[in-house]
């Protein structure tokens, strides 16, 4: 095989190889081993879009598509499909060319035909090609759903993957190619469930197998990486409250299966707990937000006897109240700190929403559960009434005693409604000098709270950080 070239030499080599392959389509003048070698050589040049001009044209796409879908040799077809998939990935404009040539239906047909031979490489290639068709094209997948049973093909492939995962934990490890194929199928499933909700009922049939894989897969370190991230994403739309939503108390509900109705929830929470201890807030912004969103959606349609289990696992416990809430190393404390993150706005919003929903969307319960300090910003930015007794909990006034007792009494102990700490333990907690990291986190939290308060326009406030900058009280660190 020739050495990989760059620049003008690369473009000339691609032109030469494409010329031979195009002529071969008409004259059939190359033996299969030679044809496969030419395609393998061409693939070595398709790693960057630079100097790949001959591939990014209708003629280039047509040549590769014909070798991919018109060849009688599966080896030739796969080699050409690898080239084609790389071209479609690198050049977004080539995807519409592929659609205009009418080949997406052929890809769906190939995906459907995988069932008899169970070839994971075919699954990877055709799932990836169809996945790329969900971007920058006018393709309507409805025909592929109706005429080529695309949803059934996806569910069938996921079901085959699930057979590698046993309940005993003695999993039959998939080869890397199998894991990659699963990831491509899950990516395709997520996009189709997002863009074609009318076909969700058929796609949702994959949920039991996805849940099975996620519960039984051996988790890697760090934990939020493929295929785990794709398994979580794929479940997002399958749990939405739509017409195909399972009955809340159905024994056949795959989300809460008998006899262990908590197994899936516990797995989600375990992954989240591991993640928030491993990644930075900036990393969690991208990686953990879908998982938090999934927990919110699961809680929304969870049976009434399952909800308390989630609330116990995710909301602060009595043991967290020996100090101000958010200062321990428990999962609930870490979530509280993320709910005030200055660098992860999407995650901050999702975590705050989760905690509010776990509080039955009741502002008083929310303040009671997480403390006024963490609850106030969310309530204000969402135009939700802030219980006045939360801010008057330390006063001796007599107004609204019932509400005040609810805010300041948790499990029989009086708590500070602002910090959430048990009153009688406040004096026993020595005031230690904050570390620089703690000072920085507190400054970030206060900055977020001031910005949220400004956004409400209910009161006219000015962020003290802005004042400090304006007055020159910040010094540049060299």
CSV table of C-alpha atoms in Angstrom, one decimal:
chain,number,residue,atom,x,y,z
A,1,UNK,CA,0.0,0.0,0.0
A,2,UNK,CA,1.3,3.4,-0.9
A,3,UNK,CA,2.4,5.8,1.8
A,4,UNK,CA,-0.3,8.3,2.8
A,5,UNK,CA,0.3,11.6,1.0
A,6,UNK,CA,-0.7,15.2,1.7
A,7,UNK,CA,-1.3,18.3,-0.3
A,8,UNK,CA,-1.2,18.2,-4.1
A,9,UNK,CA,0.2,14.6,-4.0
A,10,UNK,CA,-2.8,13.5,-2.0
A,11,UNK,CA,-5.3,15.0,-4.4
A,12,UNK,CA,-3.5,13.5,-7.4
A,13,UNK,CA,-3.5,10.0,-5.8
A,14,UNK,CA,-7.2,10.3,-4.9
A,15,UNK,CA,-8.0,11.4,-8.5
A,16,UNK,CA,-6.0,8.4,-9.8
A,17,UNK,CA,-7.7,5.9,-7.6
A,18,UNK,CA,-11.2,7.3,-8.2
A,19,UNK,CA,-10.6,7.2,-12.0
A,20,UNK,CA,-9.7,3.5,-11.8
A,21,UNK,CA,-12.7,2.7,-9.6
A,22,UNK,CA,-15.1,4.7,-11.8
A,23,UNK,CA,-13.9,3.0,-15.0
A,24,UNK,CA,-14.2,-0.4,-13.3
A,25,UNK,CA,-17.9,0.2,-12.8
A,26,UNK,CA,-18.4,0.2,-16.5
A,27,UNK,CA,-15.8,-2.2,-17.8
A,28,UNK,CA,-15.5,-4.6,-14.8
A,29,UNK,CA,-11.8,-5.0,-15.7
A,30,UNK,CA,-10.4,-5.4,-12.2
A,31,UNK,CA,-10.4,-8.7,-10.2
A,32,UNK,CA,-12.1,-8.5,-6.8
A,33,UNK,CA,-8.8,-8.7,-4.7
A,34,UNK,CA,-7.4,-5.8,-6.7
A,35,UNK,CA,-10.6,-3.8,-6.4
A,36,UNK,CA,-10.6,-4.3,-2.6
A,37,UNK,CA,-7.0,-3.3,-2.4
A,38,UNK,CA,-7.7,-0.1,-4.3
A,39,UNK,CA,-10.6,0.8,-1.9
A,40,UNK,CA,-8.5,0.0,1.1
A,41,UNK,CA,-5.7,2.3,-0.2
A,42,UNK,CA,-8.3,5.0,-0.9
A,43,UNK,CA,-9.5,4.8,2.6
A,44,UNK,CA,-6.1,5.7,4.0
A,45,UNK,CA,-6.5,9.1,2.3
A,46,UNK,CA,-9.9,9.9,3.7
A,47,UNK,CA,-9.0,11.3,7.2
A,48,UNK,CA,-9.1,15.0,6.6
A,49,UNK,CA,-11.2,17.1,4.3
A,50,UNK,CA,-8.2,19.0,2.9
A,51,UNK,CA,-7.2,18.1,-0.6
A,52,UNK,CA,-10.0,15.6,-0.9
A,53,UNK,CA,-11.8,17.5,-3.7
A,54,UNK,CA,-12.5,14.5,-6.0
A,55,UNK,CA,-14.4,12.7,-3.2
A,56,UNK,CA,-16.6,15.7,-2.3
A,57,UNK,CA,-18.4,15.8,-5.7
A,58,UNK,CA,-21.6,14.1,-6.9
A,59,UNK,CA,-19.5,11.9,-9.2
A,60,UNK,CA,-17.2,10.9,-6.3
A,61,UNK,CA,-20.1,10.0,-4.0
A,62,UNK,CA,-21.8,8.1,-6.8
A,63,UNK,CA,-18.8,6.0,-7.5
A,64,UNK,CA,-18.4,5.0,-3.9
A,65,UNK,CA,-22.1,4.4,-3.4
A,66,UNK,CA,-22.3,2.1,-6.4
A,67,UNK,CA,-19.4,0.0,-5.2
A,68,UNK,CA,-21.0,0.0,-1.7
A,69,UNK,CA,-24.5,-1.0,-2.8
A,70,UNK,CA,-24.3,-2.5,-6.3
A,71,UNK,CA,-21.4,-4.9,-5.8
A,72,UNK,CA,-22.0,-8.6,-5.5
A,73,UNK,CA,-19.0,-9.0,-3.2
A,74,UNK,CA,-19.7,-8.2,0.5
A,75,UNK,CA,-16.0,-7.6,1.0
A,76,UNK,CA,-16.0,-5.0,-1.8
A,77,UNK,CA,-19.2,-3.5,-0.4
A,78,UNK,CA,-17.8,-3.1,3.1
A,79,UNK,CA,-14.5,-1.6,1.9
A,80,UNK,CA,-16.4,0.9,-0.2
A,81,UNK,CA,-18.9,1.7,2.6
A,82,UNK,CA,-16.0,2.5,4.9
A,83,UNK,CA,-14.8,5.0,2.4
A,84,UNK,CA,-18.3,6.4,1.8
A,85,UNK,CA,-19.0,6.8,5.6
A,86,UNK,CA,-15.7,8.7,6.0
A,87,UNK,CA,-16.6,11.0,3.1
A,88,UNK,CA,-20.1,11.7,4.5
A,89,UNK,CA,-18.6,12.5,7.8
A,90,UNK,CA,-15.9,14.9,6.5
A,91,UNK,CA,-18.0,16.7,3.9
A,92,UNK,CA,-21.5,17.6,5.1
A,93,UNK,CA,-22.4,18.7,1.5
A,94,UNK,CA,-21.9,15.1,0.3
A,95,UNK,CA,-24.9,13.9,2.4
A,96,UNK,CA,-27.5,15.6,0.2
A,97,UNK,CA,-25.7,14.2,-2.8
A,98,UNK,CA,-26.1,10.8,-1.4
A,99,UNK,CA,-29.8,11.5,-0.8
A,100,UNK,CA,-30.3,12.8,-4.3
A,101,UNK,CA,-28.8,9.6,-5.7
A,102,UNK,CA,-31.5,7.6,-3.9
A,103,UNK,CA,-29.2,5.4,-1.8
A,104,UNK,CA,-30.5,5.9,1.8
A,105,UNK,CA,-33.2,3.3,1.1
A,106,UNK,CA,-30.5,0.9,0.1
A,107,UNK,CA,-28.7,1.5,3.4
A,108,UNK,CA,-31.9,0.8,5.3
A,109,UNK,CA,-32.4,-2.4,3.3
A,110,UNK,CA,-28.9,-3.5,4.2
A,111,UNK,CA,-29.5,-2.7,7.9
A,112,UNK,CA,-32.7,-4.8,7.7
A,113,UNK,CA,-30.8,-7.7,6.0
A,114,UNK,CA,-28.3,-7.9,8.9
A,115,UNK,CA,-30.6,-10.2,10.9
A,116,UNK,CA,-29.7,-13.5,9.3
A,117,UNK,CA,-25.9,-13.1,9.3
A,118,UNK,CA,-25.5,-11.0,12.5
A,119,UNK,CA,-22.6,-9.0,11.1
A,120,UNK,CA,-21.6,-6.2,13.5
A,121,UNK,CA,-19.5,-4.4,10.9
A,122,UNK,CA,-22.5,-4.0,8.6
A,123,UNK,CA,-24.5,-2.7,11.5
A,124,UNK,CA,-21.8,-0.1,12.3
A,125,UNK,CA,-21.4,1.1,8.7
A,126,UNK,CA,-25.1,1.4,7.7
A,127,UNK,CA,-26.2,2.8,11.1
A,128,UNK,CA,-23.4,5.4,10.8
A,129,UNK,CA,-24.4,6.3,7.2
A,130,UNK,CA,-28.1,6.7,8.2
A,131,UNK,CA,-27.1,8.6,11.3
A,132,UNK,CA,-25.2,11.1,9.1
A,133,UNK,CA,-28.3,11.5,6.9
A,134,UNK,CA,-30.2,13.0,9.9
A,135,UNK,CA,-28.0,16.1,9.5
A,136,UNK,CA,-27.9,18.6,6.6
A,137,UNK,CA,-30.2,16.7,4.3
A,138,UNK,CA,-33.8,16.8,3.1
A,139,UNK,CA,-34.3,13.1,3.6
A,140,UNK,CA,-37.7,12.1,5.1
A,141,UNK,CA,-37.1,8.9,7.1
A,142,UNK,CA,-40.8,8.1,7.1
A,143,UNK,CA,-40.4,5.9,3.9
A,144,UNK,CA,-37.6,4.0,5.6
A,145,UNK,CA,-39.8,3.4,8.7
A,146,UNK,CA,-42.7,2.3,6.6
A,147,UNK,CA,-41.1,0.4,3.7
A,148,UNK,CA,-37.9,-1.0,5.3
A,149,UNK,CA,-39.0,-1.4,8.9
A,150,UNK,CA,-36.2,0.8,10.1
A,151,UNK,CA,-37.4,0.8,13.7
A,152,UNK,CA,-37.6,-2.9,13.8
A,153,UNK,CA,-34.1,-3.2,12.5
A,154,UNK,CA,-32.7,-0.9,15.2
A,155,UNK,CA,-34.6,-2.8,17.9
A,156,UNK,CA,-33.4,-6.1,16.6
A,157,UNK,CA,-29.7,-5.0,16.6
A,158,UNK,CA,-30.0,-3.7,20.1
A,159,UNK,CA,-31.6,-7.0,21.3
A,160,UNK,CA,-28.7,-8.9,19.8
A,161,UNK,CA,-26.2,-6.8,21.7
A,162,UNK,CA,-28.2,-7.3,25.0
A,163,UNK,CA,-27.5,-11.1,24.8
A,164,UNK,CA,-23.9,-10.4,25.7
A,165,UNK,CA,-25.0,-9.2,29.2
A,166,UNK,CA,-26.1,-11.7,31.7
A,167,UNK,CA,-27.8,-11.1,35.1
A,168,UNK,CA,-25.1,-12.9,36.9
A,169,UNK,CA,-22.6,-10.3,35.8
A,170,UNK,CA,-20.5,-12.9,33.8
A,171,UNK,CA,-20.8,-10.9,30.7
A,172,UNK,CA,-19.6,-12.2,27.3
A,173,UNK,CA,-17.4,-9.2,26.4
A,174,UNK,CA,-18.1,-7.7,23.1
A,175,UNK,CA,-15.2,-7.1,20.8
A,176,UNK,CA,-14.4,-3.4,20.1
A,177,UNK,CA,-16.2,-3.6,16.8
A,178,UNK,CA,-19.4,-4.8,18.6
A,179,UNK,CA,-19.2,-1.9,21.1
A,180,UNK,CA,-18.7,0.6,18.2
A,181,UNK,CA,-21.7,-0.9,16.4
A,182,UNK,CA,-23.9,-0.6,19.5
A,183,UNK,CA,-22.8,3.1,19.8
A,184,UNK,CA,-23.7,3.9,16.2
A,185,UNK,CA,-27.1,2.2,16.6
A,186,UNK,CA,-27.9,4.1,19.8
A,187,UNK,CA,-26.9,7.4,18.1
A,188,UNK,CA,-29.2,6.7,15.2
A,189,UNK,CA,-32.0,5.7,17.6
A,190,UNK,CA,-31.7,9.0,19.6
A,191,UNK,CA,-31.8,11.2,16.5
A,192,UNK,CA,-34.8,9.4,15.0
A,193,UNK,CA,-36.7,9.5,18.3
A,194,UNK,CA,-36.0,13.2,18.5
A,195,UNK,CA,-37.0,14.1,14.9
A,196,UNK,CA,-39.7,11.5,14.3
A,197,UNK,CA,-41.8,11.2,17.4
A,198,UNK,CA,-44.6,9.7,15.4
A,199,UNK,CA,-42.5,6.5,15.3
A,200,UNK,CA,-41.6,6.5,18.9
A,201,UNK,CA,-44.0,3.7,19.8
A,202,UNK,CA,-41.9,1.3,17.6
A,203,UNK,CA,-38.6,2.7,18.7
A,204,UNK,CA,-39.6,2.4,22.4
A,205,UNK,CA,-39.7,-1.4,22.1
A,206,UNK,CA,-35.9,-1.2,22.5
A,207,UNK,CA,-36.2,0.3,26.0
A,208,UNK,CA,-36.1,-3.0,27.9
A,209,UNK,CA,-32.9,-4.1,26.1
A,210,UNK,CA,-31.2,-0.8,26.5
A,211,UNK,CA,-32.0,-0.8,30.3
A,212,UNK,CA,-30.8,-4.3,30.5
A,213,UNK,CA,-27.4,-3.4,28.9
A,214,UNK,CA,-27.0,-0.3,31.0
A,215,UNK,CA,-27.7,-2.2,34.2
A,216,UNK,CA,-25.4,-5.1,33.4
A,217,UNK,CA,-22.5,-3.5,31.5
A,218,UNK,CA,-19.1,-3.4,33.2
A,219,UNK,CA,-18.6,0.3,33.8
A,220,UNK,CA,-15.2,1.8,32.8
A,221,UNK,CA,-13.2,4.6,34.3
A,222,UNK,CA,-14.0,7.4,33.8
A,223,UNK,CA,-17.6,6.3,33.8
A,224,UNK,CA,-19.4,8.6,31.3
A,225,UNK,CA,-18.0,7.4,28.0
A,226,UNK,CA,-19.4,5.4,25.1
A,227,UNK,CA,-21.4,3.3,25.1
A,228,UNK,CA,-22.8,4.4,28.5
A,229,UNK,CA,-23.3,8.0,27.4
A,230,UNK,CA,-25.2,6.8,24.3
A,231,UNK,CA,-27.3,4.3,26.3
A,232,UNK,CA,-28.4,7.2,28.6
A,233,UNK,CA,-29.1,9.5,25.6
A,234,UNK,CA,-31.1,6.8,23.8
A,235,UNK,CA,-33.4,6.5,26.8
A,236,UNK,CA,-34.2,10.2,27.0
A,237,UNK,CA,-37.0,10.3,24.5
A,238,UNK,CA,-38.2,6.8,25.3
A,239,UNK,CA,-39.3,7.9,28.8
A,240,UNK,CA,-41.3,11.0,27.6
A,241,UNK,CA,-44.9,11.1,28.6
A,242,UNK,CA,-46.6,10.4,25.3
A,243,UNK,CA,-49.4,8.1,24.0
A,244,UNK,CA,-47.1,5.1,24.2
A,245,UNK,CA,-46.2,5.8,27.8
A,246,UNK,CA,-46.6,2.6,29.9
A,247,UNK,CA,-49.2,2.5,32.7
A,248,UNK,CA,-47.7,3.7,35.9
A,249,UNK,CA,-48.6,0.6,37.9
A,250,UNK,CA,-48.1,-2.0,35.2
A,251,UNK,CA,-46.1,-5.0,36.3
A,252,UNK,CA,-44.7,-5.2,32.8
A,253,UNK,CA,-43.2,-1.7,32.9
A,254,UNK,CA,-39.5,-2.2,31.9
A,255,UNK,CA,-38.5,0.9,33.8
A,256,UNK,CA,-39.6,-0.5,37.2
A,257,UNK,CA,-39.5,-4.3,36.6
A,258,UNK,CA,-40.6,-6.9,39.1
A,259,UNK,CA,-39.2,-8.1,41.4
A,260,UNK,CA,-36.7,-5.3,41.8
A,261,UNK,CA,-38.5,-2.1,40.8
A,262,UNK,CA,-35.5,0.1,41.9
A,263,UNK,CA,-32.8,-1.6,39.9
A,264,UNK,CA,-32.8,0.9,37.0
A,265,UNK,CA,-33.1,3.9,39.2
A,266,UNK,CA,-30.3,2.7,41.5
A,267,UNK,CA,-28.1,2.2,38.4
A,268,UNK,CA,-28.8,5.7,37.2
A,269,UNK,CA,-28.0,7.2,40.6
A,270,UNK,CA,-24.9,5.1,41.0
A,271,UNK,CA,-23.5,6.3,37.7
A,272,UNK,CA,-24.4,9.9,38.6
A,273,UNK,CA,-22.7,9.6,42.0
A,274,UNK,CA,-19.5,8.2,40.4
A,275,UNK,CA,-19.5,10.9,37.8
A,276,UNK,CA,-19.9,13.9,40.2
A,277,UNK,CA,-16.9,12.6,42.2
A,278,UNK,CA,-14.8,12.1,39.1
A,279,UNK,CA,-15.3,15.0,36.6
A,280,UNK,CA,-14.9,18.7,36.9
A,281,UNK,CA,-17.9,21.0,36.7
A,282,UNK,CA,-17.0,22.0,33.2
A,283,UNK,CA,-16.9,18.3,32.1
A,284,UNK,CA,-20.1,17.5,33.9
A,285,UNK,CA,-21.9,20.3,32.0
A,286,UNK,CA,-21.7,18.2,28.8
A,287,UNK,CA,-21.5,14.7,30.2
A,288,UNK,CA,-23.9,14.6,33.1
A,289,UNK,CA,-26.7,16.9,32.0
A,290,UNK,CA,-28.5,14.1,30.0
A,291,UNK,CA,-28.3,11.7,33.0
A,292,UNK,CA,-29.9,14.3,35.3
A,293,UNK,CA,-32.5,15.0,32.7
A,294,UNK,CA,-33.2,11.2,32.5
A,295,UNK,CA,-33.7,11.1,36.3
A,296,UNK,CA,-36.2,14.0,36.0
A,297,UNK,CA,-38.2,12.2,33.4
A,298,UNK,CA,-38.2,8.9,35.2
A,299,UNK,CA,-39.4,10.6,38.4
A,300,UNK,CA,-42.2,12.2,36.5
A,301,UNK,CA,-43.8,8.9,35.5
A,302,UNK,CA,-42.6,6.8,38.4
A,303,UNK,CA,-45.2,4.9,40.4
A,304,UNK,CA,-46.2,6.5,43.7
A,305,UNK,CA,-44.4,3.9,45.7
A,306,UNK,CA,-41.1,4.4,43.8
A,307,UNK,CA,-40.9,8.2,44.1
A,308,UNK,CA,-40.0,8.1,47.9
A,309,UNK,CA,-37.0,5.9,47.0
A,310,UNK,CA,-35.7,8.5,44.6
A,311,UNK,CA,-36.3,11.3,47.1
A,312,UNK,CA,-34.4,9.5,49.8
A,313,UNK,CA,-31.5,8.8,47.5
A,314,UNK,CA,-31.1,12.3,46.0
A,315,UNK,CA,-32.3,14.8,48.6
A,316,UNK,CA,-30.3,15.8,51.7
A,317,UNK,CA,-30.7,13.3,54.6
A,318,UNK,CA,-30.7,14.2,58.3
A,319,UNK,CA,-27.1,13.3,58.6
A,320,UNK,CA,-26.3,16.1,56.0
A,321,UNK,CA,-27.7,18.6,58.4
A,322,UNK,CA,-24.9,18.4,61.0
A,323,UNK,CA,-23.4,21.2,59.0
A,324,UNK,CA,-24.8,23.7,56.5
A,325,UNK,CA,-26.3,21.8,53.5
A,326,UNK,CA,-23.9,21.4,50.6
A,327,UNK,CA,-20.7,21.0,52.6
A,328,UNK,CA,-20.4,17.3,53.0
A,329,UNK,CA,-19.2,14.8,50.4
A,330,UNK,CA,-22.6,13.0,49.9
A,331,UNK,CA,-24.3,12.9,46.5
A,332,UNK,CA,-27.0,15.3,47.7
A,333,UNK,CA,-24.4,17.8,48.8
A,334,UNK,CA,-22.5,17.6,45.5
A,335,UNK,CA,-25.8,18.1,43.7
A,336,UNK,CA,-26.5,21.2,45.8
A,337,UNK,CA,-23.1,22.6,44.9
A,338,UNK,CA,-23.7,21.9,41.2
A,339,UNK,CA,-27.1,23.7,41.5
A,340,UNK,CA,-25.1,26.9,42.2
A,341,UNK,CA,-22.3,26.3,39.6
A,342,UNK,CA,-21.1,29.4,37.8
A,343,UNK,CA,-19.4,27.4,35.0
A,344,UNK,CA,-22.1,24.8,34.2
A,345,UNK,CA,-25.3,26.7,33.4
A,346,UNK,CA,-27.2,23.8,31.7
A,347,UNK,CA,-26.3,21.4,34.5
A,348,UNK,CA,-27.1,24.0,37.2
A,349,UNK,CA,-30.6,24.4,35.7
A,350,UNK,CA,-31.2,20.7,35.3
A,351,UNK,CA,-30.0,19.8,38.8
A,352,UNK,CA,-32.1,22.6,40.4
A,353,UNK,CA,-35.1,21.5,38.5
A,354,UNK,CA,-34.5,17.9,39.6
A,355,UNK,CA,-34.3,18.9,43.3
A,356,UNK,CA,-37.5,21.1,42.9
A,357,UNK,CA,-39.4,18.2,41.2
A,358,UNK,CA,-38.2,15.8,44.0
A,359,UNK,CA,-39.8,18.3,46.3
A,360,UNK,CA,-43.1,17.8,44.5
A,361,UNK,CA,-42.8,21.1,42.8
A,362,UNK,CA,-43.7,22.8,46.1
A,363,UNK,CA,-41.7,25.9,47.0
A,364,UNK,CA,-42.1,25.4,50.7
A,365,UNK,CA,-41.0,21.8,50.5
A,366,UNK,CA,-38.1,22.8,48.2
A,367,UNK,CA,-36.8,25.4,50.7
A,368,UNK,CA,-37.2,22.9,53.5
A,369,UNK,CA,-35.3,20.2,51.6
A,370,UNK,CA,-32.3,22.2,50.3
A,371,UNK,CA,-32.3,25.4,52.4
A,372,UNK,CA,-33.2,28.9,51.3
A,373,UNK,CA,-29.7,29.7,50.2
A,374,UNK,CA,-29.8,27.1,47.4
A,375,UNK,CA,-33.5,27.4,46.7
A,376,UNK,CA,-33.9,31.2,46.4
A,377,UNK,CA,-32.1,31.7,43.0
A,378,UNK,CA,-34.1,29.0,41.3
A,379,UNK,CA,-37.5,30.2,42.7
A,380,UNK,CA,-36.8,33.8,41.7
A,381,UNK,CA,-35.6,33.0,38.1
A,382,UNK,CA,-38.7,30.8,37.6
A,383,UNK,CA,-41.1,33.5,39.0
A,384,UNK,CA,-42.1,31.1,41.8
A,385,UNK,CA,-43.2,32.6,45.2
A,386,UNK,CA,-40.6,32.5,47.9
A,387,UNK,CA,-42.1,31.4,51.3
A,388,UNK,CA,-41.7,34.6,53.3
A,389,UNK,CA,-41.2,32.6,56.5
A,390,UNK,CA,-38.0,31.3,55.0
A,391,UNK,CA,-36.4,34.7,55.3
A,392,UNK,CA,-38.1,35.3,58.7
A,393,UNK,CA,-37.3,32.0,60.2
A,394,UNK,CA,-34.9,33.5,62.7
A,395,UNK,CA,-37.3,36.2,63.9
A,396,UNK,CA,-39.7,36.1,66.8
A,397,UNK,CA,-42.8,37.2,64.9
A,398,UNK,CA,-46.0,35.2,65.2
A,399,UNK,CA,-47.2,35.4,61.6
A,400,UNK,CA,-47.6,32.2,59.6
A,401,UNK,CA,-46.4,29.9,62.4
A,402,UNK,CA,-47.6,26.8,60.6
A,403,UNK,CA,-45.5,27.5,57.5
A,404,UNK,CA,-42.5,28.5,59.6
A,405,UNK,CA,-42.7,25.2,61.5
A,406,UNK,CA,-42.7,23.3,58.3
A,407,UNK,CA,-39.6,25.2,57.1
A,408,UNK,CA,-37.7,25.0,60.3
A,409,UNK,CA,-38.6,21.5,61.6
A,410,UNK,CA,-37.1,18.5,59.9
A,411,UNK,CA,-37.4,15.0,61.4
A,412,UNK,CA,-38.2,16.5,64.7
A,413,UNK,CA,-35.2,18.9,64.8
A,414,UNK,CA,-35.2,22.6,64.4
A,415,UNK,CA,-33.1,23.7,61.4
A,416,UNK,CA,-31.9,27.0,60.1
A,417,UNK,CA,-34.1,27.6,57.0
A,418,UNK,CA,-31.4,29.4,55.2
A,419,UNK,CA,-28.5,26.9,55.6
A,420,UNK,CA,-30.5,23.8,56.4
A,421,UNK,CA,-28.3,23.0,59.4
A,422,UNK,CA,-29.7,21.7,62.7
A,423,UNK,CA,-30.0,24.6,65.0
A,424,UNK,CA,-28.5,23.0,68.1
A,425,UNK,CA,-25.4,21.9,66.1
A,426,UNK,CA,-24.7,25.4,64.8
A,427,UNK,CA,-22.8,26.4,67.9
A,428,UNK,CA,-20.8,23.2,67.9
A,429,UNK,CA,-19.5,23.8,64.4
A,430,UNK,CA,-16.3,25.8,64.7
A,431,UNK,CA,-15.9,28.7,62.3
A,432,UNK,CA,-12.8,27.6,60.3
A,433,UNK,CA,-10.9,29.8,58.0
A,434,UNK,CA,-12.1,29.0,54.4
A,435,UNK,CA,-9.6,27.7,52.0
A,436,UNK,CA,-8.9,29.5,48.8
A,437,UNK,CA,-10.9,26.9,46.8
A,438,UNK,CA,-13.8,27.3,49.2
A,439,UNK,CA,-13.7,31.1,48.9
A,440,UNK,CA,-13.7,30.8,45.1
A,441,UNK,CA,-16.7,28.4,45.1
A,442,UNK,CA,-18.6,30.7,47.5
A,443,UNK,CA,-17.8,33.7,45.3
A,444,UNK,CA,-19.1,31.8,42.2
A,445,UNK,CA,-22.2,30.8,44.1
A,446,UNK,CA,-22.9,34.3,45.2
A,447,UNK,CA,-22.3,35.7,41.7
A,448,UNK,CA,-24.8,33.2,40.2
A,449,UNK,CA,-27.4,34.2,42.9
A,450,UNK,CA,-27.0,37.9,42.2
A,451,UNK,CA,-27.3,37.3,38.4
A,452,UNK,CA,-30.5,35.3,39.0
A,453,UNK,CA,-31.9,38.0,41.2
A,454,UNK,CA,-31.1,40.7,38.6
A,455,UNK,CA,-32.8,38.6,35.9
A,456,UNK,CA,-36.1,38.6,37.8
A,457,UNK,CA,-36.3,42.5,37.7
A,458,UNK,CA,-38.3,42.3,40.8
A,459,UNK,CA,-35.8,44.3,42.7
A,460,UNK,CA,-33.0,46.6,41.5
A,461,UNK,CA,-29.7,45.0,42.6
A,462,UNK,CA,-26.2,45.3,41.5
A,463,UNK,CA,-23.7,42.5,41.6
A,464,UNK,CA,-20.9,43.4,44.1
A,465,UNK,CA,-18.4,41.8,41.6
A,466,UNK,CA,-19.4,44.4,39.1
A,467,UNK,CA,-18.9,47.1,41.7
A,468,UNK,CA,-15.5,45.8,42.5
A,469,UNK,CA,-14.4,45.8,38.9
A,470,UNK,CA,-15.8,49.2,38.3
A,471,UNK,CA,-14.0,50.6,41.4
A,472,UNK,CA,-10.7,49.0,40.5
A,473,UNK,CA,-10.6,46.7,43.5
A,474,UNK,CA,-9.6,43.7,41.3
A,475,UNK,CA,-5.9,43.3,40.8
A,476,UNK,CA,-4.6,41.5,37.7
A,477,UNK,CA,-2.6,38.4,38.7
A,478,UNK,CA,0.6,38.0,36.7
